[in-house]
């Protein structure tokens, strides 16, 4: 127990009122300040042991201390270290010094609004959700009572982007251009819809090639997935050789490890590898032709990569691809979308993607392209009678000329006058049939006008 320095910060150690050892990184600039803080905490712990002050009284506990408590008790349950890094970077400096009773909805919203210029709306919602979770855990352990202040904080509106997916022929071209060392992982992503963290954490013991199944139970270094549930997925026959080759090459318990057998880190950018392969396969949004002559600087957009002379200096224009804005997660979109487009029942796709609700599967991963919408619209067929264009124009002109007379006449208020006006209208259809037929024909002719 005492004061020491770690990573440029003064750290204090003491025993709390329950006799449990505590450690805390401080904002103290000198050792003397750290010792003074340690003395105050030791005095508080002594008061708690004597019953003079309640242990971890909610009105006295600081949000920074609550964060330390949360990391200690629930940090091991996190699937990745992203929440910890984000909370330590954005929440502790802004809210760490306030007591829990001072953490109000307005204060949380003020902090999130200040971060709006540097963080995306989804990231702000994640911070809001993290604060809510921390207070929920604190209430369960008796460290907090009352309403959760994060609940009243409004969610930021996240713009819905049109997610990208690959067509079957494009998947073939992409896999052909991916480097051999990465090809099994990318094939597994397409054939199973597994997430990035689930792929890098897949173990050899989870793959049963004889039974044709694999177990999805881990994500990064955590013994749980995003949904918190393990699931067994079937192995596509075309995926078997990829998995067999990956297992043969692996030097560790993982199926897709690094060269030294360790697990890939979270900052690995698989999207760059995907876009590079798509560029080589010609799956791009277009090309930019640039002149390579020094001082010319001419460039032009093009739909193809054909080399052509520069219109300024007659040097060659060299093509540079304009990559698609494709993420590695879009391979998961590809799995779901192609299955739905092939007529696979929604419930089956939901089981494959391991969603809690089919609504998520349909709204987030079920994409319709232009041809899907075109074929849907073309299913609408009607047998409405067609009118000559000249007749339609004449009817419209007559309707415009008779409309003022009908509006100015006071007789249209009576039922008899209304029937006379309808009979004189050029849109009226003479028929001896029932009244519902005349009404139907009038409505059809109105739509055609």
mmCIF file with all atom_site columns, C-alpha atoms in Angstrom, residues 236-357:
data_model
loop_
_atom_site.group_PDB
_atom_site.id
_atom_site.type_symbol
_atom_site.label_atom_id
_atom_site.label_alt_id
_atom_site.label_comp_id
_atom_site.label_asym_id
_atom_site.label_entity_id
_atom_site.label_seq_id
_atom_site.pdbx_PDB_ins_code
_atom_site.Cartn_x
_atom_site.Cartn_y
_atom_site.Cartn_z
_atom_site.occupancy
_atom_site.B_iso_or_equiv
_atom_site.pdbx_formal_charge
_atom_site.auth_seq_id
_atom_site.auth_comp_id
_atom_site.auth_asym_id
_atom_site.auth_atom_id
_atom_site.pdbx_PDB_model_num
ATOM 1   C CA . UNK A 1 236 ? -20.652 -25.541 -47.281 1.00 0.00 ? 236 UNK A CA 1
ATOM 2   C CA . UNK A 1 237 ? -19.043 -28.258 -49.446 1.00 0.00 ? 237 UNK A CA 1
ATOM 3   C CA . UNK A 1 238 ? -17.141 -25.566 -51.372 1.00 0.00 ? 238 UNK A CA 1
ATOM 4   C CA . UNK A 1 239 ? -15.743 -24.222 -48.081 1.00 0.00 ? 239 UNK A CA 1
ATOM 5   C CA . UNK A 1 240 ? -14.264 -27.553 -46.935 1.00 0.00 ? 240 UNK A CA 1
ATOM 6   C CA . UNK A 1 241 ? -11.001 -27.347 -48.923 1.00 0.00 ? 241 UNK A CA 1
ATOM 7   C CA . UNK A 1 242 ? -10.414 -23.780 -47.730 1.00 0.00 ? 242 UNK A CA 1
ATOM 8   C CA . UNK A 1 243 ? -10.790 -24.768 -44.077 1.00 0.00 ? 243 UNK A CA 1
ATOM 9   C CA . UNK A 1 244 ? -8.700  -27.905 -44.537 1.00 0.00 ? 244 UNK A CA 1
ATOM 10  C CA . UNK A 1 245 ? -5.879  -25.858 -46.057 1.00 0.00 ? 245 UNK A CA 1
ATOM 11  C CA . UNK A 1 246 ? -6.062  -23.247 -43.309 1.00 0.00 ? 246 UNK A CA 1
ATOM 12  C CA . UNK A 1 247 ? -5.917  -25.897 -40.585 1.00 0.00 ? 247 UNK A CA 1
ATOM 13  C CA . UNK A 1 248 ? -2.969  -27.580 -42.295 1.00 0.00 ? 248 UNK A CA 1
ATOM 14  C CA . UNK A 1 249 ? -1.006  -24.309 -42.471 1.00 0.00 ? 249 UNK A CA 1
ATOM 15  C CA . UNK A 1 250 ? -1.825  -23.135 -38.941 1.00 0.00 ? 250 UNK A CA 1
ATOM 16  C CA . UNK A 1 251 ? 0.904   -23.538 -36.323 1.00 0.00 ? 251 UNK A CA 1
ATOM 17  C CA . UNK A 1 252 ? -1.377  -22.935 -33.323 1.00 0.00 ? 252 UNK A CA 1
ATOM 18  C CA . UNK A 1 253 ? -4.828  -23.809 -32.002 1.00 0.00 ? 253 UNK A CA 1
ATOM 19  C CA . UNK A 1 254 ? -6.365  -21.086 -34.190 1.00 0.00 ? 254 UNK A CA 1
ATOM 20  C CA . UNK A 1 255 ? -7.626  -21.679 -37.727 1.00 0.00 ? 255 UNK A CA 1
ATOM 21  C CA . UNK A 1 256 ? -6.621  -18.240 -39.055 1.00 0.00 ? 256 UNK A CA 1
ATOM 22  C CA . UNK A 1 257 ? -3.652  -17.082 -36.936 1.00 0.00 ? 257 UNK A CA 1
ATOM 23  C CA . UNK A 1 258 ? -0.831  -14.690 -37.659 1.00 0.00 ? 258 UNK A CA 1
ATOM 24  C CA . UNK A 1 259 ? 2.441   -15.974 -39.064 1.00 0.00 ? 259 UNK A CA 1
ATOM 25  C CA . UNK A 1 260 ? 3.749   -16.622 -35.541 1.00 0.00 ? 260 UNK A CA 1
ATOM 26  C CA . UNK A 1 261 ? 0.596   -18.501 -34.523 1.00 0.00 ? 261 UNK A CA 1
ATOM 27  C CA . UNK A 1 262 ? -0.883  -15.712 -32.375 1.00 0.00 ? 262 UNK A CA 1
ATOM 28  C CA . UNK A 1 263 ? -4.286  -14.109 -32.806 1.00 0.00 ? 263 UNK A CA 1
ATOM 29  C CA . UNK A 1 264 ? -4.688  -11.093 -35.076 1.00 0.00 ? 264 UNK A CA 1
ATOM 30  C CA . UNK A 1 265 ? -5.074  -7.800  -33.269 1.00 0.00 ? 265 UNK A CA 1
ATOM 31  C CA . UNK A 1 266 ? -8.223  -5.702  -33.422 1.00 0.00 ? 266 UNK A CA 1
ATOM 32  C CA . UNK A 1 267 ? -6.667  -2.973  -35.520 1.00 0.00 ? 267 UNK A CA 1
ATOM 33  C CA . UNK A 1 268 ? -6.095  -5.360  -38.430 1.00 0.00 ? 268 UNK A CA 1
ATOM 34  C CA . UNK A 1 269 ? -7.551  -3.704  -41.547 1.00 0.00 ? 269 UNK A CA 1
ATOM 35  C CA . UNK A 1 270 ? -9.120  -6.499  -43.547 1.00 0.00 ? 270 UNK A CA 1
ATOM 36  C CA . UNK A 1 271 ? -11.044 -3.910  -45.580 1.00 0.00 ? 271 UNK A CA 1
ATOM 37  C CA . UNK A 1 272 ? -7.800  -2.765  -47.230 1.00 0.00 ? 272 UNK A CA 1
ATOM 38  C CA . UNK A 1 273 ? -7.052  -6.342  -48.277 1.00 0.00 ? 273 UNK A CA 1
ATOM 39  C CA . UNK A 1 274 ? -10.591 -6.707  -49.628 1.00 0.00 ? 274 UNK A CA 1
ATOM 40  C CA . UNK A 1 275 ? -10.514 -3.456  -51.617 1.00 0.00 ? 275 UNK A CA 1
ATOM 41  C CA . UNK A 1 276 ? -7.072  -4.243  -53.033 1.00 0.00 ? 276 UNK A CA 1
ATOM 42  C CA . UNK A 1 277 ? -8.338  -7.601  -54.302 1.00 0.00 ? 277 UNK A CA 1
ATOM 43  C CA . UNK A 1 278 ? -11.423 -5.952  -55.789 1.00 0.00 ? 278 UNK A CA 1
ATOM 44  C CA . UNK A 1 279 ? -9.237  -3.365  -57.520 1.00 0.00 ? 279 UNK A CA 1
ATOM 45  C CA . UNK A 1 280 ? -7.167  -6.109  -59.116 1.00 0.00 ? 280 UNK A CA 1
ATOM 46  C CA . UNK A 1 281 ? -10.372 -7.862  -60.179 1.00 0.00 ? 281 UNK A CA 1
ATOM 47  C CA . UNK A 1 282 ? -11.724 -4.672  -61.759 1.00 0.00 ? 282 UNK A CA 1
ATOM 48  C CA . UNK A 1 283 ? -14.585 -4.404  -59.247 1.00 0.00 ? 283 UNK A CA 1
ATOM 49  C CA . UNK A 1 284 ? -14.329 -0.647  -58.885 1.00 0.00 ? 284 UNK A CA 1
ATOM 50  C CA . UNK A 1 285 ? -16.527 2.453   -59.183 1.00 0.00 ? 285 UNK A CA 1
ATOM 51  C CA . UNK A 1 286 ? -14.510 3.708   -62.129 1.00 0.00 ? 286 UNK A CA 1
ATOM 52  C CA . UNK A 1 287 ? -11.036 4.841   -63.132 1.00 0.00 ? 287 UNK A CA 1
ATOM 53  C CA . UNK A 1 288 ? -9.025  8.040   -63.091 1.00 0.00 ? 288 UNK A CA 1
ATOM 54  C CA . UNK A 1 289 ? -6.571  8.407   -65.965 1.00 0.00 ? 289 UNK A CA 1
ATOM 55  C CA . UNK A 1 290 ? -3.546  10.449  -64.931 1.00 0.00 ? 290 UNK A CA 1
ATOM 56  C CA . UNK A 1 291 ? -0.723  11.831  -67.063 1.00 0.00 ? 291 UNK A CA 1
ATOM 57  C CA . UNK A 1 292 ? 2.662   10.810  -65.693 1.00 0.00 ? 292 UNK A CA 1
ATOM 58  C CA . UNK A 1 293 ? 4.614   13.561  -67.402 1.00 0.00 ? 293 UNK A CA 1
ATOM 59  C CA . UNK A 1 294 ? 6.111   15.941  -64.870 1.00 0.00 ? 294 UNK A CA 1
ATOM 60  C CA . UNK A 1 295 ? 4.366   19.287  -64.857 1.00 0.00 ? 295 UNK A CA 1
ATOM 61  C CA . UNK A 1 296 ? 1.380   18.227  -66.949 1.00 0.00 ? 296 UNK A CA 1
ATOM 62  C CA . UNK A 1 297 ? -1.034  17.211  -64.203 1.00 0.00 ? 297 UNK A CA 1
ATOM 63  C CA . UNK A 1 298 ? -3.846  16.229  -66.547 1.00 0.00 ? 298 UNK A CA 1
ATOM 64  C CA . UNK A 1 299 ? -6.371  13.699  -65.219 1.00 0.00 ? 299 UNK A CA 1
ATOM 65  C CA . UNK A 1 300 ? -9.797  12.586  -66.338 1.00 0.00 ? 300 UNK A CA 1
ATOM 66  C CA . UNK A 1 301 ? -12.475 10.181  -65.172 1.00 0.00 ? 301 UNK A CA 1
ATOM 67  C CA . UNK A 1 302 ? -13.149 7.092   -67.227 1.00 0.00 ? 302 UNK A CA 1
ATOM 68  C CA . UNK A 1 303 ? -15.397 4.063   -67.124 1.00 0.00 ? 303 UNK A CA 1
ATOM 69  C CA . UNK A 1 304 ? -12.582 1.741   -68.286 1.00 0.00 ? 304 UNK A CA 1
ATOM 70  C CA . UNK A 1 305 ? -8.861  1.319   -67.702 1.00 0.00 ? 305 UNK A CA 1
ATOM 71  C CA . UNK A 1 306 ? -7.730  1.552   -71.307 1.00 0.00 ? 306 UNK A CA 1
ATOM 72  C CA . UNK A 1 307 ? -4.426  3.378   -71.691 1.00 0.00 ? 307 UNK A CA 1
ATOM 73  C CA . UNK A 1 308 ? -4.724  6.384   -74.019 1.00 0.00 ? 308 UNK A CA 1
ATOM 74  C CA . UNK A 1 309 ? -2.644  9.445   -74.968 1.00 0.00 ? 309 UNK A CA 1
ATOM 75  C CA . UNK A 1 310 ? -2.826  12.637  -72.958 1.00 0.00 ? 310 UNK A CA 1
ATOM 76  C CA . UNK A 1 311 ? -4.749  15.375  -74.849 1.00 0.00 ? 311 UNK A CA 1
ATOM 77  C CA . UNK A 1 312 ? -2.238  17.967  -73.630 1.00 0.00 ? 312 UNK A CA 1
ATOM 78  C CA . UNK A 1 313 ? 1.203   16.447  -74.117 1.00 0.00 ? 313 UNK A CA 1
ATOM 79  C CA . UNK A 1 314 ? 0.470   13.165  -75.931 1.00 0.00 ? 314 UNK A CA 1
ATOM 80  C CA . UNK A 1 315 ? 2.055   11.135  -73.112 1.00 0.00 ? 315 UNK A CA 1
ATOM 81  C CA . UNK A 1 316 ? 0.270   8.004   -71.906 1.00 0.00 ? 316 UNK A CA 1
ATOM 82  C CA . UNK A 1 317 ? -2.534  8.317   -69.384 1.00 0.00 ? 317 UNK A CA 1
ATOM 83  C CA . UNK A 1 318 ? -2.192  5.611   -66.741 1.00 0.00 ? 318 UNK A CA 1
ATOM 84  C CA . UNK A 1 319 ? -5.317  4.248   -65.031 1.00 0.00 ? 319 UNK A CA 1
ATOM 85  C CA . UNK A 1 320 ? -5.837  4.478   -61.290 1.00 0.00 ? 320 UNK A CA 1
ATOM 86  C CA . UNK A 1 321 ? -8.868  2.641   -59.824 1.00 0.00 ? 321 UNK A CA 1
ATOM 87  C CA . UNK A 1 322 ? -11.565 4.386   -57.814 1.00 0.00 ? 322 UNK A CA 1
ATOM 88  C CA . UNK A 1 323 ? -12.229 1.758   -55.111 1.00 0.00 ? 323 UNK A CA 1
ATOM 89  C CA . UNK A 1 324 ? -15.692 0.876   -53.934 1.00 0.00 ? 324 UNK A CA 1
ATOM 90  C CA . UNK A 1 325 ? -16.544 1.933   -50.409 1.00 0.00 ? 325 UNK A CA 1
ATOM 91  C CA . UNK A 1 326 ? -16.645 -1.687  -49.322 1.00 0.00 ? 326 UNK A CA 1
ATOM 92  C CA . UNK A 1 327 ? -16.033 -2.877  -45.773 1.00 0.00 ? 327 UNK A CA 1
ATOM 93  C CA . UNK A 1 328 ? -15.051 -6.343  -44.654 1.00 0.00 ? 328 UNK A CA 1
ATOM 94  C CA . UNK A 1 329 ? -18.384 -6.505  -42.809 1.00 0.00 ? 329 UNK A CA 1
ATOM 95  C CA . UNK A 1 330 ? -20.073 -6.192  -46.204 1.00 0.00 ? 330 UNK A CA 1
ATOM 96  C CA . UNK A 1 331 ? -19.124 -9.822  -46.836 1.00 0.00 ? 331 UNK A CA 1
ATOM 97  C CA . UNK A 1 332 ? -21.626 -10.649 -44.095 1.00 0.00 ? 332 UNK A CA 1
ATOM 98  C CA . UNK A 1 333 ? -24.161 -8.491  -45.956 1.00 0.00 ? 333 UNK A CA 1
ATOM 99  C CA . UNK A 1 334 ? -23.299 -10.484 -49.068 1.00 0.00 ? 334 UNK A CA 1
ATOM 100 C CA . UNK A 1 335 ? -24.084 -13.796 -47.364 1.00 0.00 ? 335 UNK A CA 1
ATOM 101 C CA . UNK A 1 336 ? -27.462 -12.595 -46.114 1.00 0.00 ? 336 UNK A CA 1
ATOM 102 C CA . UNK A 1 337 ? -28.505 -10.767 -49.262 1.00 0.00 ? 337 UNK A CA 1
ATOM 103 C CA . UNK A 1 338 ? -27.637 -13.548 -51.710 1.00 0.00 ? 338 UNK A CA 1
ATOM 104 C CA . UNK A 1 339 ? -29.470 -16.103 -49.556 1.00 0.00 ? 339 UNK A CA 1
ATOM 105 C CA . UNK A 1 340 ? -32.584 -13.914 -49.385 1.00 0.00 ? 340 UNK A CA 1
ATOM 106 C CA . UNK A 1 341 ? -32.456 -13.195 -53.125 1.00 0.00 ? 341 UNK A CA 1
ATOM 107 C CA . UNK A 1 342 ? -32.204 -16.947 -53.771 1.00 0.00 ? 342 UNK A CA 1
ATOM 108 C CA . UNK A 1 343 ? -35.481 -17.484 -51.912 1.00 0.00 ? 343 UNK A CA 1
ATOM 109 C CA . UNK A 1 344 ? -34.062 -18.910 -48.679 1.00 0.00 ? 344 UNK A CA 1
ATOM 110 C CA . UNK A 1 345 ? -36.651 -18.484 -45.895 1.00 0.00 ? 345 UNK A CA 1
ATOM 111 C CA . UNK A 1 346 ? -36.032 -15.522 -43.617 1.00 0.00 ? 346 UNK A CA 1
ATOM 112 C CA . UNK A 1 347 ? -35.994 -17.765 -40.537 1.00 0.00 ? 347 UNK A CA 1
ATOM 113 C CA . UNK A 1 348 ? -33.123 -19.801 -41.993 1.00 0.00 ? 348 UNK A CA 1
ATOM 114 C CA . UNK A 1 349 ? -31.082 -16.689 -42.811 1.00 0.00 ? 349 UNK A CA 1
ATOM 115 C CA . UNK A 1 350 ? -31.702 -15.427 -39.283 1.00 0.00 ? 350 UNK A CA 1
ATOM 116 C CA . UNK A 1 351 ? -30.318 -18.665 -37.822 1.00 0.00 ? 351 UNK A CA 1
ATOM 117 C CA . UNK A 1 352 ? -27.240 -18.488 -40.021 1.00 0.00 ? 352 UNK A CA 1
ATOM 118 C CA . UNK A 1 353 ? -26.501 -14.876 -39.044 1.00 0.00 ? 353 UNK A CA 1
ATOM 119 C CA . UNK A 1 354 ? -27.474 -15.596 -35.395 1.00 0.00 ? 354 UNK A CA 1
ATOM 120 C CA . UNK A 1 355 ? -29.751 -12.588 -35.011 1.00 0.00 ? 355 UNK A CA 1
ATOM 121 C CA . UNK A 1 356 ? -32.158 -12.291 -32.096 1.00 0.00 ? 356 UNK A CA 1
ATOM 122 C CA . UNK A 1 357 ? -35.003 -11.192 -34.368 1.00 0.00 ? 357 UNK A CA 1
#
